[in-house]
Amino acid sequence: GSGSWNQTAKLLASDGAATDRFGSSVSISGARAIVGAFADFNSNGNLSGSAYIFERDGSGNWNQAQKIIANDGAPYDSFGNSVSISGDHAIIGARFDDDNGSSSGSAYIFERDGSGSWNQTAKITANDGANDDQFGLSVSISGARAIIGAYFDDDNGISSGSAYIFERDGSGNWNQQEKLTPNDGAAGDTFGRSVSISGDRA
């Protein structure tokens, strides 16, 4: 109440191990938080990555609610290199995923159901994704909108970078609405290295 910020918790993965990189990405929304561990070794292989959902209970304690991994994760995808959470939705980047070419990148949407479980509901990639774009290096979600950075995209020159806006429709599908590049973009700018979205602004 006095405006001071005090440490109230330290979060650890229940199955944490050396070199997992737990905490490499974080996001919080109300009483829920998500923490990425992009170097986690799990059933999807070495450096496939994971993310952890924590929820604050009525006593103010933060408890691990779930560990999430990609349904189609593979070694070296780095799922969890970026994370963002907004209410019952979370987005997780996997910048080294290869669906549109080597290290083209992807992002995954998870939703919390009525029982409190988080389930993968979508995997999104850029309509024009290409080798080494690293789409998913940065992600942010706000309600029914998400933004994903691809900082090695080459539209305005090598590694000029771009960002993509996706929106969730009434059926729950996430569709690419727009690709963003700056008016003065140039080679090496790496536009999209960081992104954030809130309502109608990014």
PDB file of N, CA, C and O in Angstrom, residues 133-177:
ATOM      1  N   ASP A 133      14.394 -16.865 -40.626  1.00  0.00           N
ATOM      2  CA  ASP A 133      13.641 -15.690 -40.190  1.00  0.00           C
ATOM      3  C   ASP A 133      13.580 -15.595 -38.667  1.00  0.00           C
ATOM      4  O   ASP A 133      13.515 -14.504 -38.107  1.00  0.00           O
ATOM      5  N   GLN A 134      13.559 -16.739 -38.006  1.00  0.00           N
ATOM      6  CA  GLN A 134      13.421 -16.836 -36.545  1.00  0.00           C
ATOM      7  C   GLN A 134      12.152 -16.130 -36.055  1.00  0.00           C
ATOM      8  O   GLN A 134      12.148 -15.411 -35.057  1.00  0.00           O
ATOM      9  N   PHE A 135      11.071 -16.355 -36.785  1.00  0.00           N
ATOM     10  CA  PHE A 135       9.725 -15.975 -36.344  1.00  0.00           C
ATOM     11  C   PHE A 135       9.474 -16.647 -34.989  1.00  0.00           C
ATOM     12  O   PHE A 135       9.629 -17.863 -34.845  1.00  0.00           O
ATOM     13  N   GLY A 136       9.096 -15.858 -33.991  1.00  0.00           N
ATOM     14  CA  GLY A 136       8.894 -16.394 -32.652  1.00  0.00           C
ATOM     15  C   GLY A 136      10.000 -16.047 -31.687  1.00  0.00           C
ATOM     16  O   GLY A 136       9.938 -16.402 -30.515  1.00  0.00           O
ATOM     17  N   LEU A 137      11.025 -15.324 -32.149  1.00  0.00           N
ATOM     18  CA  LEU A 137      12.053 -14.845 -31.225  1.00  0.00           C
ATOM     19  C   LEU A 137      11.418 -14.023 -30.116  1.00  0.00           C
ATOM     20  O   LEU A 137      11.835 -14.068 -28.960  1.00  0.00           O
ATOM     21  N   SER A 138      10.375 -13.244 -30.468  1.00  0.00           N
ATOM     22  CA  SER A 138       9.643 -12.432 -29.503  1.00  0.00           C
ATOM     23  C   SER A 138       8.154 -12.620 -29.739  1.00  0.00           C
ATOM     24  O   SER A 138       7.714 -12.766 -30.888  1.00  0.00           O
ATOM     25  N   VAL A 139       7.389 -12.642 -28.667  1.00  0.00           N
ATOM     26  CA  VAL A 139       5.936 -12.810 -28.763  1.00  0.00           C
ATOM     27  C   VAL A 139       5.259 -11.971 -27.691  1.00  0.00           C
ATOM     28  O   VAL A 139       5.833 -11.684 -26.642  1.00  0.00           O
ATOM     29  N   SER A 140       4.012 -11.592 -27.978  1.00  0.00           N
ATOM     30  CA  SER A 140       3.186 -10.925 -26.981  1.00  0.00           C
ATOM     31  C   SER A 140       1.729 -11.184 -27.325  1.00  0.00           C
ATOM     32  O   SER A 140       1.367 -11.279 -28.504  1.00  0.00           O
ATOM     33  N   ILE A 141       0.899 -11.310 -26.309  1.00  0.00           N
ATOM     34  CA  ILE A 141      -0.517 -11.587 -26.511  1.00  0.00           C
ATOM     35  C   ILE A 141      -1.341 -10.666 -25.618  1.00  0.00           C
ATOM     36  O   ILE A 141      -0.944 -10.338 -24.490  1.00  0.00           O
ATOM     37  N   SER A 142      -2.480 -10.219 -26.158  1.00  0.00           N
ATOM     38  CA  SER A 142      -3.403  -9.366 -25.422  1.00  0.00           C
ATOM     39  C   SER A 142      -4.807  -9.710 -25.881  1.00  0.00           C
ATOM     40  O   SER A 142      -5.199  -9.334 -26.989  1.00  0.00           O
ATOM     41  N   GLY A 143      -5.535 -10.432 -25.053  1.00  0.00           N
ATOM     42  CA  GLY A 143      -6.885 -10.823 -25.430  1.00  0.00           C
ATOM     43  C   GLY A 143      -6.879 -11.668 -26.683  1.00  0.00           C
ATOM     44  O   GLY A 143      -6.230 -12.710 -26.741  1.00  0.00           O
ATOM     45  N   ALA A 144      -7.561 -11.195 -27.729  1.00  0.00           N
ATOM     46  CA  ALA A 144      -7.698 -11.963 -28.971  1.00  0.00           C
ATOM     47  C   ALA A 144      -6.668 -11.559 -30.025  1.00  0.00           C
ATOM     48  O   ALA A 144      -6.822 -11.875 -31.200  1.00  0.00           O
ATOM     49  N   ARG A 145      -5.598 -10.860 -29.607  1.00  0.00           N
ATOM     50  CA  ARG A 145      -4.569 -10.442 -30.556  1.00  0.00           C
ATOM     51  C   ARG A 145      -3.189 -10.866 -30.069  1.00  0.00           C
ATOM     52  O   ARG A 145      -2.919 -10.889 -28.867  1.00  0.00           O
ATOM     53  N   ALA A 146      -2.325 -11.154 -31.025  1.00  0.00           N
ATOM     54  CA  ALA A 146      -0.948 -11.499 -30.707  1.00  0.00           C
ATOM     55  C   ALA A 146      -0.029 -10.876 -31.729  1.00  0.00           C
ATOM     56  O   ALA A 146      -0.423 -10.607 -32.871  1.00  0.00           O
ATOM     57  N   ILE A 147       1.202 -10.612 -31.311  1.00  0.00           N
ATOM     58  CA  ILE A 147       2.237 -10.113 -32.214  1.00  0.00           C
ATOM     59  C   ILE A 147       3.463 -10.998 -32.061  1.00  0.00           C
ATOM     60  O   ILE A 147       3.811 -11.408 -30.951  1.00  0.00           O
ATOM     61  N   ILE A 148       4.085 -11.301 -33.192  1.00  0.00           N
ATOM     62  CA  ILE A 148       5.255 -12.178 -33.211  1.00  0.00           C
ATOM     63  C   ILE A 148       6.346 -11.508 -34.038  1.00  0.00           C
ATOM     64  O   ILE A 148       6.110 -11.071 -35.165  1.00  0.00           O
ATOM     65  N   GLY A 149       7.540 -11.424 -33.472  1.00  0.00           N
ATOM     66  CA  GLY A 149       8.659 -10.828 -34.177  1.00  0.00           C
ATOM     67  C   GLY A 149       9.461 -11.858 -34.952  1.00  0.00           C
ATOM     68  O   GLY A 149       9.575 -13.020 -34.557  1.00  0.00           O
ATOM     69  N   ALA A 150       9.988 -11.415 -36.105  1.00  0.00           N
ATOM     70  CA  ALA A 150      10.868 -12.232 -36.952  1.00  0.00           C
ATOM     71  C   ALA A 150      12.046 -11.346 -37.343  1.00  0.00           C
ATOM     72  O   ALA A 150      12.098 -10.789 -38.432  1.00  0.00           O
ATOM     73  N   TYR A 151      12.994 -11.223 -36.452  1.00  0.00           N
ATOM     74  CA  TYR A 151      13.993 -10.167 -36.581  1.00  0.00           C
ATOM     75  C   TYR A 151      15.038 -10.406 -37.661  1.00  0.00           C
ATOM     76  O   TYR A 151      15.782  -9.495 -38.024  1.00  0.00           O
ATOM     77  N   PHE A 152      15.098 -11.618 -38.227  1.00  0.00           N
ATOM     78  CA  PHE A 152      16.025 -11.886 -39.315  1.00  0.00           C
ATOM     79  C   PHE A 152      15.330 -11.940 -40.686  1.00  0.00           C
ATOM     80  O   PHE A 152      15.924 -12.362 -41.666  1.00  0.00           O
ATOM     81  N   ASP A 153      14.053 -11.524 -40.745  1.00  0.00           N
ATOM     82  CA  ASP A 153      13.359 -11.423 -42.024  1.00  0.00           C
ATOM     83  C   ASP A 153      14.062 -10.358 -42.889  1.00  0.00           C
ATOM     84  O   ASP A 153      14.698  -9.435 -42.366  1.00  0.00           O
ATOM     85  N   ASP A 154      13.926 -10.494 -44.206  1.00  0.00           N
ATOM     86  CA  ASP A 154      14.769  -9.707 -45.106  1.00  0.00           C
ATOM     87  C   ASP A 154      13.998  -8.756 -46.033  1.00  0.00           C
ATOM     88  O   ASP A 154      14.541  -8.321 -47.055  1.00  0.00           O
ATOM     89  N   ASP A 155      12.771  -8.389 -45.719  1.00  0.00           N
ATOM     90  CA  ASP A 155      11.969  -7.583 -46.641  1.00  0.00           C
ATOM     91  C   ASP A 155      12.613  -6.242 -46.984  1.00  0.00           C
ATOM     92  O   ASP A 155      12.481  -5.747 -48.102  1.00  0.00           O
ATOM     93  N   ASN A 156      13.284  -5.624 -46.030  1.00  0.00           N
ATOM     94  CA  ASN A 156      13.923  -4.321 -46.249  1.00  0.00           C
ATOM     95  C   ASN A 156      15.448  -4.435 -46.289  1.00  0.00           C
ATOM     96  O   ASN A 156      16.152  -3.463 -46.036  1.00  0.00           O
ATOM     97  N   GLY A 157      15.924  -5.629 -46.619  1.00  0.00           N
ATOM     98  CA  GLY A 157      17.354  -5.895 -46.607  1.00  0.00           C
ATOM     99  C   GLY A 157      17.673  -7.010 -45.647  1.00  0.00           C
ATOM    100  O   GLY A 157      16.840  -7.408 -44.824  1.00  0.00           O
ATOM    101  N   ILE A 158      18.867  -7.544 -45.712  1.00  0.00           N
ATOM    102  CA  ILE A 158      19.261  -8.679 -44.885  1.00  0.00           C
ATOM    103  C   ILE A 158      19.102  -8.328 -43.401  1.00  0.00           C
ATOM    104  O   ILE A 158      19.602  -7.301 -42.927  1.00  0.00           O
ATOM    105  N   SER A 159      18.352  -9.175 -42.695  1.00  0.00           N
ATOM    106  CA  SER A 159      18.105  -9.016 -41.257  1.00  0.00           C
ATOM    107  C   SER A 159      17.479  -7.669 -40.916  1.00  0.00           C
ATOM    108  O   SER A 159      17.700  -7.120 -39.841  1.00  0.00           O
ATOM    109  N   SER A 160      16.675  -7.142 -41.826  1.00  0.00           N
ATOM    110  CA  SER A 160      15.948  -5.901 -41.518  1.00  0.00           C
ATOM    111  C   SER A 160      14.855  -6.147 -40.489  1.00  0.00           C
ATOM    112  O   SER A 160      14.573  -5.291 -39.658  1.00  0.00           O
ATOM    113  N   GLY A 161      14.203  -7.313 -40.571  1.00  0.00           N
ATOM    114  CA  GLY A 161      13.244  -7.700 -39.559  1.00  0.00           C
ATOM    115  C   GLY A 161      11.807  -7.304 -39.845  1.00  0.00           C
ATOM    116  O   GLY A 161      11.531  -6.403 -40.658  1.00  0.00           O
ATOM    117  N   SER A 162      10.895  -7.999 -39.190  1.00  0.00           N
ATOM    118  CA  SER A 162       9.467  -7.721 -39.336  1.00  0.00           C
ATOM    119  C   SER A 162       8.714  -8.245 -38.124  1.00  0.00           C
ATOM    120  O   SER A 162       9.283  -8.906 -37.253  1.00  0.00           O
ATOM    121  N   ALA A 163       7.425  -7.935 -38.079  1.00  0.00           N
ATOM    122  CA  ALA A 163       6.544  -8.456 -37.030  1.00  0.00           C
ATOM    123  C   ALA A 163       5.184  -8.752 -37.648  1.00  0.00           C
ATOM    124  O   ALA A 163       4.791  -8.127 -38.648  1.00  0.00           O
ATOM    125  N   TYR A 164       4.479  -9.698 -37.068  1.00  0.00           N
ATOM    126  CA  TYR A 164       3.205 -10.163 -37.615  1.00  0.00           C
ATOM    127  C   TYR A 164       2.118 -10.042 -36.558  1.00  0.00           C
ATOM    128  O   TYR A 164       2.316 -10.420 -35.400  1.00  0.00           O
ATOM    129  N   ILE A 165       0.962  -9.554 -36.987  1.00  0.00           N
ATOM    130  CA  ILE A 165      -0.214  -9.478 -36.127  1.00  0.00           C
ATOM    131  C   ILE A 165      -1.149 -10.639 -36.460  1.00  0.00           C
ATOM    132  O   ILE A 165      -1.486 -10.870 -37.621  1.00  0.00           O
ATOM    133  N   PHE A 166      -1.554 -11.363 -35.431  1.00  0.00           N
ATOM    134  CA  PHE A 166      -2.554 -12.424 -35.566  1.00  0.00           C
ATOM    135  C   PHE A 166      -3.743 -12.088 -34.684  1.00  0.00           C
ATOM    136  O   PHE A 166      -3.586 -11.501 -33.605  1.00  0.00           O
ATOM    137  N   GLU A 167      -4.947 -12.471 -35.155  1.00  0.00           N
ATOM    138  CA  GLU A 167      -6.161 -12.257 -34.372  1.00  0.00           C
ATOM    139  C   GLU A 167      -6.972 -13.551 -34.310  1.00  0.00           C
ATOM    140  O   GLU A 167      -7.003 -14.321 -35.270  1.00  0.00           O
ATOM    141  N   ARG A 168      -7.618 -13.760 -33.170  1.00  0.00           N
ATOM    142  CA  ARG A 168      -8.463 -14.935 -32.964  1.00  0.00           C
ATOM    143  C   ARG A 168      -9.880 -14.611 -33.405  1.00  0.00           C
ATOM    144  O   ARG A 168     -10.466 -13.612 -32.978  1.00  0.00           O
ATOM    145  N   ASP A 169     -10.442 -15.453 -34.280  1.00  0.00           N
ATOM    146  CA  ASP A 169     -11.806 -15.220 -34.753  1.00  0.00           C
ATOM    147  C   ASP A 169     -12.819 -15.881 -33.820  1.00  0.00           C
ATOM    148  O   ASP A 169     -12.464 -16.481 -32.810  1.00  0.00           O
ATOM    149  N   GLY A 170     -14.097 -15.769 -34.175  1.00  0.00           N
ATOM    150  CA  GLY A 170     -15.151 -16.288 -33.319  1.00  0.00           C
ATOM    151  C   GLY A 170     -15.146 -17.782 -33.146  1.00  0.00           C
ATOM    152  O   GLY A 170     -15.741 -18.303 -32.189  1.00  0.00           O
ATOM    153  N   SER A 171     -14.461 -18.495 -34.060  1.00  0.00           N
ATOM    154  CA  SER A 171     -14.356 -19.950 -33.948  1.00  0.00           C
ATOM    155  C   SER A 171     -13.115 -20.390 -33.203  1.00  0.00           C
ATOM    156  O   SER A 171     -12.860 -21.591 -33.059  1.00  0.00           O
ATOM    157  N   GLY A 172     -12.319 -19.419 -32.740  1.00  0.00           N
ATOM    158  CA  GLY A 172     -11.114 -19.743 -31.987  1.00  0.00           C
ATOM    159  C   GLY A 172      -9.876 -19.936 -32.838  1.00  0.00           C
ATOM    160  O   GLY A 172      -8.825 -20.317 -32.321  1.00  0.00           O
ATOM    161  N   ASN A 173      -9.991 -19.659 -34.157  1.00  0.00           N
ATOM    162  CA  ASN A 173      -8.836 -19.800 -35.041  1.00  0.00           C
ATOM    163  C   ASN A 173      -8.008 -18.516 -35.028  1.00  0.00           C
ATOM    164  O   ASN A 173      -8.554 -17.414 -35.006  1.00  0.00           O
ATOM    165  N   TRP A 174      -6.694 -18.684 -35.068  1.00  0.00           N
ATOM    166  CA  TRP A 174      -5.782 -17.547 -35.106  1.00  0.00           C
ATOM    167  C   TRP A 174      -5.338 -17.317 -36.550  1.00  0.00           C
ATOM    168  O   TRP A 174      -4.766 -18.208 -37.176  1.00  0.00           O
ATOM    169  N   ASN A 175      -5.590 -16.128 -37.073  1.00  0.00           N
ATOM    170  CA  ASN A 175      -5.321 -15.811 -38.469  1.00  0.00           C
ATOM    171  C   ASN A 175      -4.378 -14.618 -38.569  1.00  0.00           C
ATOM    172  O   ASN A 175      -4.506 -13.642 -37.820  1.00  0.00           O
ATOM    173  N   GLN A 176      -3.455 -14.700 -39.514  1.00  0.00           N
ATOM    174  CA  GLN A 176      -2.556 -13.584 -39.747  1.00  0.00           C
ATOM    175  C   GLN A 176      -3.335 -12.420 -40.353  1.00  0.00           C
ATOM    176  O   GLN A 176      -4.016 -12.580 -41.369  1.00  0.00           O
ATOM    177  N   GLN A 177      -3.242 -11.263 -39.719  1.00  0.00           N
ATOM    178  CA  GLN A 177      -3.961 -10.079 -40.177  1.00  0.00           C
ATOM    179  C   GLN A 177      -3.063  -9.113 -40.934  1.00  0.00           C
ATOM    180  O   GLN A 177      -3.508  -8.444 -41.869  1.00  0.00           O
TER     181      GLN A 177
END
